[in-house]
């Protein structure tokens, strides 16, 4: 089968699947169980200064879909509430017992040079493979001048990264906050500071739901709540976009990326890798389904790579980046038309209703002699928006077919209708 081993920012791992810095990596017991299940690495839950952080109860909430499927997950948990000494001792032992696995230590201390100068040698002495700078935590810690409060200020990102490269010889991975206007700005700052890699995304500011009887949001602490960090499958599209933005930015070209955000199966991982990720980090899926999910992830990714002829992850890593561009460079003369497979159609009419009510009235409802309806695409009205395909409950029933219209490639930059077009 395909080779899943990686060398990420100089860190070796038997596979690209790492557990993200979170509750599943808070202690040796969990990490050992993860390694026994087959995870290639872990990012140990964020360490800070003593005294340790104090967490509240309750801490989690969720955004549910049909049948209570967890679409998004919210937490207001802080960094580790275990002492620095205990964490360092356990990290040392775990790395000694599992030398072939990647052990990265997440760190968050005040934005003061002396604090970083003190903790970095202690972490390096554990034998850990690298450090990850938590510049993304969106709740609790920013109020103390840490987490996203650092990640949202490029000058701080660059400064702290440079401190870490000065006082530590381990690879430095900078974890970026998505709670920012342009993710590239923070990535560029990390790159200027000497970062060996970046990881993203950290969690997104969120309130998942409100208890309308008590008039308080979830999770509820006594009679109050607060915003938390949003993760899970719902954030995957946001994470993919931000990974791609960094991967295709000339100013961060070649900077290794550890992809995070909504990864729950091998296909998710493959998509992140195709958009430039060299490793992937998982949290929510493991919390919902347990550590054994990595078995399917590794097996599925290997089998898919075999079918595509990829011998290693490097064979397709970043392959989708070159096909990701700005809107202004897209071919505005390209056209697709919807085609309905009448043999597969179940006659539910969802495509017709969606198009008739909210789109371009391009799906006709044709009444048959037996009283049923047949749904047909009106080619001249179809703009190829994909809405019918998205609303259809039958996979592959509706296909978007490219049309030959004889028109040459034309992007908005060169369109005469654009008053600023390039001559």
Short mmCIF file of N, CA and C in Angstrom, two decimals, residues 91-246:
data_model
loop_
_atom_site.label_atom_id
_atom_site.label_comp_id
_atom_site.label_asym_id
_atom_site.label_seq_id
_atom_site.Cartn_x
_atom_site.Cartn_y
_atom_site.Cartn_z
N UNK A 91 5.37 14.13 29.27
CA UNK A 91 5.85 14.27 27.89
C UNK A 91 7.17 13.55 27.72
N UNK A 92 8.05 13.71 28.68
CA UNK A 92 9.36 13.04 28.62
C UNK A 92 9.20 11.53 28.53
N UNK A 93 8.33 10.97 29.36
CA UNK A 93 8.15 9.53 29.38
C UNK A 93 7.48 9.02 28.10
N UNK A 94 6.48 9.72 27.64
CA UNK A 94 5.78 9.30 26.42
C UNK A 94 6.73 9.30 25.23
N UNK A 95 7.51 10.34 25.08
CA UNK A 95 8.44 10.39 23.96
C UNK A 95 9.50 9.30 24.06
N UNK A 96 9.91 8.98 25.27
CA UNK A 96 10.88 7.90 25.46
C UNK A 96 10.28 6.56 25.07
N UNK A 97 9.00 6.36 25.41
CA UNK A 97 8.34 5.08 25.12
C UNK A 97 7.88 4.95 23.68
N UNK A 98 7.66 6.08 23.01
CA UNK A 98 7.15 6.06 21.63
C UNK A 98 8.06 6.93 20.75
N UNK A 99 9.30 6.52 20.54
CA UNK A 99 10.26 7.37 19.81
C UNK A 99 9.92 7.58 18.34
N UNK A 100 9.08 6.70 17.76
CA UNK A 100 8.76 6.84 16.34
C UNK A 100 7.58 7.77 16.08
N UNK A 101 6.91 8.24 17.13
CA UNK A 101 5.75 9.10 16.96
C UNK A 101 6.13 10.57 17.17
N UNK A 102 5.42 11.43 16.50
CA UNK A 102 5.67 12.87 16.64
C UNK A 102 4.99 13.39 17.91
N UNK A 103 5.75 14.04 18.75
CA UNK A 103 5.22 14.67 19.95
C UNK A 103 5.55 16.16 19.91
N UNK A 104 4.52 16.94 19.66
CA UNK A 104 4.65 18.39 19.59
C UNK A 104 4.03 18.97 20.85
N UNK A 105 4.63 19.99 21.40
CA UNK A 105 4.11 20.60 22.62
C UNK A 105 3.57 21.98 22.31
N UNK A 106 2.28 22.18 22.60
CA UNK A 106 1.66 23.48 22.42
C UNK A 106 1.97 24.37 23.62
N UNK A 107 2.26 25.64 23.34
CA UNK A 107 2.65 26.56 24.40
C UNK A 107 1.88 27.87 24.33
N UNK A 108 1.60 28.42 25.51
CA UNK A 108 1.00 29.75 25.61
C UNK A 108 1.41 30.37 26.93
N UNK A 109 2.23 31.40 26.85
CA UNK A 109 2.62 32.16 28.04
C UNK A 109 2.48 33.63 27.70
N UNK A 110 2.55 34.51 28.69
CA UNK A 110 2.40 35.94 28.41
C UNK A 110 3.36 36.43 27.33
N UNK A 111 2.96 37.48 26.65
CA UNK A 111 3.75 38.04 25.55
C UNK A 111 4.91 38.86 26.11
N UNK A 112 5.75 38.16 26.88
CA UNK A 112 6.90 38.76 27.54
C UNK A 112 8.09 37.86 27.24
N UNK A 113 9.18 38.41 26.79
CA UNK A 113 10.32 37.62 26.37
C UNK A 113 10.82 36.70 27.48
N UNK A 114 10.85 37.17 28.71
CA UNK A 114 11.36 36.37 29.82
C UNK A 114 10.53 35.10 30.03
N UNK A 115 9.23 35.19 29.82
CA UNK A 115 8.36 34.02 30.00
C UNK A 115 8.68 32.94 28.99
N UNK A 116 8.90 33.34 27.75
CA UNK A 116 9.25 32.36 26.71
C UNK A 116 10.66 31.82 26.91
N UNK A 117 11.56 32.68 27.32
CA UNK A 117 12.94 32.26 27.56
C UNK A 117 13.01 31.23 28.67
N UNK A 118 12.11 31.31 29.64
CA UNK A 118 12.10 30.37 30.76
C UNK A 118 11.52 29.01 30.36
N UNK A 119 10.39 29.01 29.65
CA UNK A 119 9.69 27.74 29.43
C UNK A 119 10.28 26.92 28.28
N UNK A 120 10.86 27.56 27.30
CA UNK A 120 11.33 26.84 26.12
C UNK A 120 12.40 25.78 26.42
N UNK A 121 13.44 26.09 27.22
CA UNK A 121 14.42 25.04 27.54
C UNK A 121 13.81 23.87 28.31
N UNK A 122 12.81 24.14 29.14
CA UNK A 122 12.15 23.07 29.88
C UNK A 122 11.45 22.10 28.93
N UNK A 123 10.80 22.65 27.92
CA UNK A 123 10.10 21.80 26.94
C UNK A 123 11.11 21.05 26.08
N UNK A 124 12.15 21.72 25.65
CA UNK A 124 13.15 21.07 24.81
C UNK A 124 13.81 19.90 25.54
N UNK A 125 13.97 20.02 26.85
CA UNK A 125 14.61 18.95 27.64
C UNK A 125 13.77 17.69 27.70
N UNK A 126 12.50 17.76 27.35
CA UNK A 126 11.65 16.56 27.39
C UNK A 126 11.94 15.60 26.25
N UNK A 127 12.63 16.07 25.21
CA UNK A 127 12.86 15.25 24.03
C UNK A 127 11.76 15.38 23.00
N UNK A 128 10.83 16.32 23.21
CA UNK A 128 9.75 16.55 22.26
C UNK A 128 10.32 16.92 20.90
N UNK A 129 9.54 16.69 19.85
CA UNK A 129 9.99 16.90 18.49
C UNK A 129 9.82 18.33 18.00
N UNK A 130 8.94 19.09 18.64
CA UNK A 130 8.71 20.45 18.20
C UNK A 130 7.76 21.16 19.14
N UNK A 131 7.57 22.44 18.89
CA UNK A 131 6.62 23.21 19.69
C UNK A 131 5.61 23.86 18.75
N UNK A 132 4.41 24.07 19.27
CA UNK A 132 3.37 24.78 18.53
C UNK A 132 2.95 25.97 19.38
N UNK A 133 2.99 27.16 18.81
CA UNK A 133 2.64 28.37 19.53
C UNK A 133 1.15 28.63 19.37
N UNK A 134 0.44 28.59 20.49
CA UNK A 134 -1.01 28.76 20.46
C UNK A 134 -1.35 30.24 20.39
N UNK A 135 -1.51 30.74 19.17
CA UNK A 135 -1.89 32.13 18.94
C UNK A 135 -3.35 32.21 18.49
N UNK A 136 -4.14 31.21 18.88
CA UNK A 136 -5.48 31.17 18.34
C UNK A 136 -6.62 31.06 19.32
N UNK A 137 -6.38 30.63 20.54
CA UNK A 137 -7.47 30.41 21.49
C UNK A 137 -8.34 31.67 21.57
N UNK A 138 -9.66 31.57 21.28
CA UNK A 138 -10.49 32.77 21.20
C UNK A 138 -11.24 33.15 22.47
N UNK A 139 -11.10 32.36 23.53
CA UNK A 139 -11.90 32.63 24.72
C UNK A 139 -11.04 32.50 25.98
N UNK A 140 -11.29 33.36 26.94
CA UNK A 140 -10.59 33.28 28.21
C UNK A 140 -9.18 33.80 28.17
N UNK A 141 -8.36 33.21 27.34
CA UNK A 141 -6.95 33.59 27.30
C UNK A 141 -6.71 34.95 26.63
N UNK A 142 -7.45 35.32 25.57
CA UNK A 142 -7.25 36.67 25.01
C UNK A 142 -7.50 37.77 26.02
N UNK A 143 -8.40 37.51 26.98
CA UNK A 143 -8.66 38.50 28.02
C UNK A 143 -7.44 38.70 28.92
N UNK A 144 -6.48 37.78 28.82
CA UNK A 144 -5.25 37.87 29.60
C UNK A 144 -4.06 38.25 28.72
N UNK A 145 -4.37 38.68 27.48
CA UNK A 145 -3.31 39.12 26.57
C UNK A 145 -2.61 37.99 25.86
N UNK A 146 -3.23 36.82 25.80
CA UNK A 146 -2.63 35.66 25.14
C UNK A 146 -3.59 35.10 24.09
N UNK A 147 -3.20 33.98 23.47
CA UNK A 147 -4.07 33.34 22.48
C UNK A 147 -4.31 34.24 21.29
N UNK A 148 -5.60 34.42 20.93
CA UNK A 148 -5.95 35.21 19.76
C UNK A 148 -5.54 36.66 19.90
N UNK A 149 -5.38 37.15 21.13
CA UNK A 149 -4.93 38.53 21.33
C UNK A 149 -3.54 38.74 20.74
N UNK A 150 -2.75 37.69 20.68
CA UNK A 150 -1.44 37.74 20.04
C UNK A 150 -1.59 37.47 18.54
N UNK A 151 -2.37 36.43 18.22
CA UNK A 151 -2.51 36.01 16.82
C UNK A 151 -3.14 37.04 15.92
N UNK A 152 -3.88 37.99 16.50
CA UNK A 152 -4.53 39.02 15.69
C UNK A 152 -3.64 40.24 15.46
N UNK A 153 -2.44 40.23 16.01
CA UNK A 153 -1.51 41.36 15.84
C UNK A 153 -0.23 40.82 15.18
N UNK A 154 -0.05 41.08 13.89
CA UNK A 154 1.11 40.52 13.18
C UNK A 154 2.44 40.81 13.84
N UNK A 155 2.59 41.99 14.39
CA UNK A 155 3.87 42.35 15.04
C UNK A 155 4.15 41.43 16.22
N UNK A 156 3.11 41.07 16.98
CA UNK A 156 3.30 40.16 18.10
C UNK A 156 3.63 38.76 17.61
N UNK A 157 2.96 38.32 16.56
CA UNK A 157 3.23 37.00 16.00
C UNK A 157 4.69 36.89 15.59
N UNK A 158 5.17 37.88 14.87
CA UNK A 158 6.55 37.87 14.41
C UNK A 158 7.52 37.92 15.59
N UNK A 159 7.22 38.76 16.56
CA UNK A 159 8.13 38.95 17.70
C UNK A 159 8.26 37.68 18.53
N UNK A 160 7.13 37.07 18.89
CA UNK A 160 7.18 35.88 19.74
C UNK A 160 7.81 34.71 18.98
N UNK A 161 7.50 34.60 17.70
CA UNK A 161 8.11 33.55 16.90
C UNK A 161 9.63 33.69 16.91
N UNK A 162 10.10 34.91 16.78
CA UNK A 162 11.56 35.15 16.77
C UNK A 162 12.17 34.82 18.14
N UNK A 163 11.46 35.13 19.21
CA UNK A 163 11.95 34.75 20.54
C UNK A 163 12.13 33.24 20.62
N UNK A 164 11.14 32.52 20.13
CA UNK A 164 11.18 31.05 20.22
C UNK A 164 12.32 30.47 19.38
N UNK A 165 12.57 31.06 18.25
CA UNK A 165 13.68 30.59 17.42
C UNK A 165 15.02 30.94 18.06
N UNK A 166 15.02 31.96 18.90
CA UNK A 166 16.25 32.36 19.58
C UNK A 166 16.58 31.45 20.75
N UNK A 167 15.55 31.07 21.51
CA UNK A 167 15.77 30.34 22.76
C UNK A 167 15.46 28.85 22.66
N UNK A 168 15.21 28.36 21.46
CA UNK A 168 14.85 26.95 21.29
C UNK A 168 15.36 26.45 19.95
N UNK A 169 15.87 25.24 19.92
CA UNK A 169 16.38 24.67 18.67
C UNK A 169 15.35 23.75 18.00
N UNK A 170 14.21 23.55 18.64
CA UNK A 170 13.18 22.69 18.07
C UNK A 170 12.44 23.41 16.94
N UNK A 171 11.85 22.65 16.00
CA UNK A 171 11.00 23.27 14.99
C UNK A 171 9.85 24.03 15.65
N UNK A 172 9.57 25.22 15.15
CA UNK A 172 8.52 26.07 15.70
C UNK A 172 7.36 26.14 14.72
N UNK A 173 6.20 25.66 15.18
CA UNK A 173 4.96 25.71 14.39
C UNK A 173 4.07 26.78 15.00
N UNK A 174 3.62 27.71 14.20
CA UNK A 174 2.77 28.79 14.70
C UNK A 174 1.31 28.48 14.35
N UNK A 175 0.47 28.34 15.38
CA UNK A 175 -0.95 28.04 15.18
C UNK A 175 -1.72 29.35 15.05
N UNK A 176 -2.41 29.50 13.92
CA UNK A 176 -3.03 30.77 13.57
C UNK A 176 -4.51 30.82 13.92
N UNK A 177 -4.97 32.01 14.28
CA UNK A 177 -6.38 32.22 14.56
C UNK A 177 -7.14 32.53 13.28
N UNK A 178 -8.33 31.96 13.12
CA UNK A 178 -9.17 32.32 11.97
C UNK A 178 -9.98 33.59 12.21
N UNK A 179 -9.95 34.09 13.45
CA UNK A 179 -10.72 35.29 13.82
C UNK A 179 -9.93 36.54 13.42
N UNK A 180 -9.77 36.67 12.12
CA UNK A 180 -8.91 37.71 11.56
C UNK A 180 -9.40 37.98 10.14
N UNK A 181 -9.14 39.19 9.64
CA UNK A 181 -9.63 39.55 8.31
C UNK A 181 -8.92 38.79 7.21
N UNK A 182 -7.60 38.73 7.25
CA UNK A 182 -6.81 38.09 6.20
C UNK A 182 -5.77 37.18 6.84
N UNK A 183 -5.97 35.87 6.71
CA UNK A 183 -5.09 34.90 7.35
C UNK A 183 -3.66 35.00 6.85
N UNK A 184 -3.48 35.51 5.64
CA UNK A 184 -2.13 35.60 5.06
C UNK A 184 -1.25 36.57 5.84
N UNK A 185 -1.85 37.59 6.42
CA UNK A 185 -1.06 38.59 7.15
C UNK A 185 -0.35 37.95 8.34
N UNK A 186 -1.08 37.13 9.09
CA UNK A 186 -0.48 36.46 10.24
C UNK A 186 0.54 35.42 9.80
N UNK A 187 0.24 34.71 8.72
CA UNK A 187 1.18 33.70 8.21
C UNK A 187 2.49 34.35 7.75
N UNK A 188 2.37 35.48 7.09
CA UNK A 188 3.57 36.19 6.66
C UNK A 188 4.39 36.66 7.85
N UNK A 189 3.70 37.10 8.90
CA UNK A 189 4.42 37.54 10.10
C UNK A 189 5.17 36.39 10.74
N UNK A 190 4.52 35.22 10.81
CA UNK A 190 5.18 34.04 11.37
C UNK A 190 6.39 33.67 10.52
N UNK A 191 6.24 33.76 9.21
CA UNK A 191 7.33 33.43 8.30
C UNK A 191 8.51 34.38 8.50
N UNK A 192 8.21 35.66 8.64
CA UNK A 192 9.28 36.64 8.88
C UNK A 192 9.98 36.37 10.21
N UNK A 193 9.23 35.88 11.19
CA UNK A 193 9.82 35.60 12.49
C UNK A 193 10.66 34.33 12.52
N UNK A 194 10.65 33.59 11.41
CA UNK A 194 11.47 32.39 11.32
C UNK A 194 10.73 31.10 11.58
N UNK A 195 9.40 31.12 11.57
CA UNK A 195 8.63 29.90 11.83
C UNK A 195 9.01 28.80 10.86
N UNK A 196 9.08 27.59 11.38
CA UNK A 196 9.36 26.43 10.54
C UNK A 196 8.10 25.93 9.84
N UNK A 197 6.92 26.30 10.38
CA UNK A 197 5.64 25.87 9.81
C UNK A 197 4.53 26.67 10.47
N UNK A 198 3.36 26.58 9.88
CA UNK A 198 2.16 27.13 10.52
C UNK A 198 1.11 26.01 10.59
N UNK A 199 0.20 26.14 11.54
CA UNK A 199 -0.93 25.21 11.63
C UNK A 199 -2.20 26.04 11.71
N UNK A 200 -3.26 25.55 11.10
CA UNK A 200 -4.52 26.27 11.05
C UNK A 200 -5.62 25.36 10.52
N UNK A 201 -6.87 25.66 11.02
CA UNK A 201 -7.24 26.85 11.79
C UNK A 201 -7.46 26.47 13.25
N UNK A 202 -7.29 27.47 14.12
CA UNK A 202 -7.76 27.31 15.47
C UNK A 202 -9.26 27.57 15.46
N UNK A 203 -9.90 27.54 16.59
CA UNK A 203 -11.36 27.60 16.64
C UNK A 203 -11.89 29.01 16.35
N UNK A 204 -13.17 29.05 15.94
CA UNK A 204 -13.83 30.29 15.51
C UNK A 204 -14.78 30.76 16.62
N UNK A 205 -14.78 32.04 16.89
CA UNK A 205 -15.70 32.59 17.89
C UNK A 205 -17.14 32.19 17.59
N UNK A 206 -17.86 31.72 18.61
CA UNK A 206 -19.21 31.22 18.33
C UNK A 206 -20.07 31.15 19.58
N UNK A 207 -21.37 31.22 19.35
CA UNK A 207 -22.38 30.79 20.31
C UNK A 207 -23.28 29.84 19.54
N UNK A 208 -23.38 28.60 19.98
CA UNK A 208 -24.07 27.59 19.19
C UNK A 208 -25.58 27.64 19.31
N UNK A 209 -26.10 27.94 20.50
CA UNK A 209 -27.55 27.94 20.68
C UNK A 209 -27.90 28.60 22.00
N UNK A 210 -29.21 28.86 22.18
CA UNK A 210 -29.71 29.54 23.38
C UNK A 210 -30.84 28.73 24.01
N UNK A 211 -30.77 28.56 25.29
CA UNK A 211 -31.86 27.95 26.05
C UNK A 211 -32.96 29.01 26.19
N UNK A 212 -34.06 28.83 25.45
CA UNK A 212 -35.10 29.86 25.42
C UNK A 212 -35.97 29.86 26.67
N UNK A 213 -35.88 28.80 27.46
CA UNK A 213 -36.61 28.80 28.73
C UNK A 213 -35.85 29.60 29.78
N UNK A 214 -34.55 29.38 29.84
CA UNK A 214 -33.73 30.08 30.84
C UNK A 214 -33.14 31.38 30.32
N UNK A 215 -33.24 31.58 28.99
CA UNK A 215 -32.68 32.76 28.34
C UNK A 215 -31.17 32.90 28.61
N UNK A 216 -30.48 31.81 28.37
CA UNK A 216 -29.02 31.81 28.50
C UNK A 216 -28.47 30.87 27.44
N UNK A 217 -27.34 31.24 26.88
CA UNK A 217 -26.71 30.42 25.83
C UNK A 217 -26.05 29.18 26.43
N UNK A 218 -25.73 28.25 25.53
CA UNK A 218 -24.96 27.06 25.90
C UNK A 218 -23.51 27.26 25.48
N UNK A 219 -22.54 26.65 26.20
CA UNK A 219 -22.69 25.95 27.48
C UNK A 219 -22.97 26.94 28.61
N UNK A 220 -23.72 26.48 29.58
CA UNK A 220 -24.17 27.35 30.65
C UNK A 220 -23.36 27.12 31.92
N UNK A 221 -22.87 28.19 32.48
CA UNK A 221 -22.13 28.14 33.75
C UNK A 221 -22.95 28.92 34.77
N UNK A 222 -23.68 28.19 35.62
CA UNK A 222 -24.60 28.85 36.54
C UNK A 222 -25.76 29.44 35.76
N UNK A 223 -25.83 30.75 35.71
CA UNK A 223 -26.89 31.43 34.96
C UNK A 223 -26.33 32.26 33.82
N UNK A 224 -25.07 32.00 33.45
CA UNK A 224 -24.42 32.79 32.41
C UNK A 224 -23.73 31.91 31.39
N UNK A 225 -23.34 32.54 30.27
CA UNK A 225 -22.57 31.85 29.25
C UNK A 225 -21.63 32.85 28.60
N UNK A 226 -20.89 32.40 27.63
CA UNK A 226 -19.96 33.26 26.91
C UNK A 226 -19.70 32.65 25.54
N UNK A 227 -19.05 33.41 24.69
CA UNK A 227 -18.68 32.85 23.38
C UNK A 227 -17.56 31.84 23.57
N UNK A 228 -17.52 30.86 22.67
CA UNK A 228 -16.49 29.83 22.74
C UNK A 228 -15.82 29.63 21.40
N UNK A 229 -15.05 28.55 21.31
CA UNK A 229 -14.35 28.22 20.08
C UNK A 229 -15.09 27.15 19.31
N UNK A 230 -15.40 27.42 18.05
CA UNK A 230 -16.21 26.54 17.19
C UNK A 230 -15.30 25.69 16.33
N UNK A 231 -15.61 24.39 16.27
CA UNK A 231 -14.83 23.45 15.49
C UNK A 231 -15.76 22.36 14.97
N UNK A 232 -15.21 21.30 14.42
CA UNK A 232 -16.04 20.23 13.88
C UNK A 232 -16.23 20.37 12.38
N UNK A 233 -17.03 19.47 11.81
CA UNK A 233 -17.16 19.39 10.34
C UNK A 233 -17.64 20.70 9.73
N UNK A 234 -18.41 21.49 10.48
CA UNK A 234 -18.95 22.73 9.92
C UNK A 234 -17.88 23.74 9.56
N UNK A 235 -16.70 23.67 10.18
CA UNK A 235 -15.67 24.68 9.91
C UNK A 235 -14.73 24.25 8.79
N UNK A 236 -14.88 23.04 8.28
CA UNK A 236 -13.96 22.55 7.25
C UNK A 236 -13.85 23.48 6.04
N UNK A 237 -14.96 23.99 5.47
CA UNK A 237 -14.82 24.87 4.30
C UNK A 237 -14.02 26.13 4.60
N UNK A 238 -14.17 26.67 5.80
CA UNK A 238 -13.42 27.86 6.18
C UNK A 238 -11.93 27.52 6.30
N UNK A 239 -11.66 26.37 6.91
CA UNK A 239 -10.26 25.95 7.08
C UNK A 239 -9.59 25.68 5.74
N UNK A 240 -10.29 24.99 4.84
CA UNK A 240 -9.71 24.70 3.53
C UNK A 240 -9.34 25.98 2.79
N UNK A 241 -10.22 26.97 2.86
CA UNK A 241 -9.94 28.23 2.18
C UNK A 241 -8.71 28.90 2.76
N UNK A 242 -8.60 28.93 4.08
CA UNK A 242 -7.46 29.61 4.69
C UNK A 242 -6.15 28.88 4.43
N UNK A 243 -6.20 27.56 4.43
CA UNK A 243 -5.01 26.78 4.07
C UNK A 243 -4.58 27.11 2.64
N UNK A 244 -5.54 27.15 1.73
CA UNK A 244 -5.23 27.44 0.34
C UNK A 244 -4.68 28.85 0.16
N UNK A 245 -5.21 29.81 0.92
CA UNK A 245 -4.74 31.18 0.81
C UNK A 245 -3.25 31.28 1.16
N UNK A 246 -2.84 30.54 2.19
CA UNK A 246 -1.43 30.57 2.57
C UNK A 246 -0.58 29.79 1.57
#
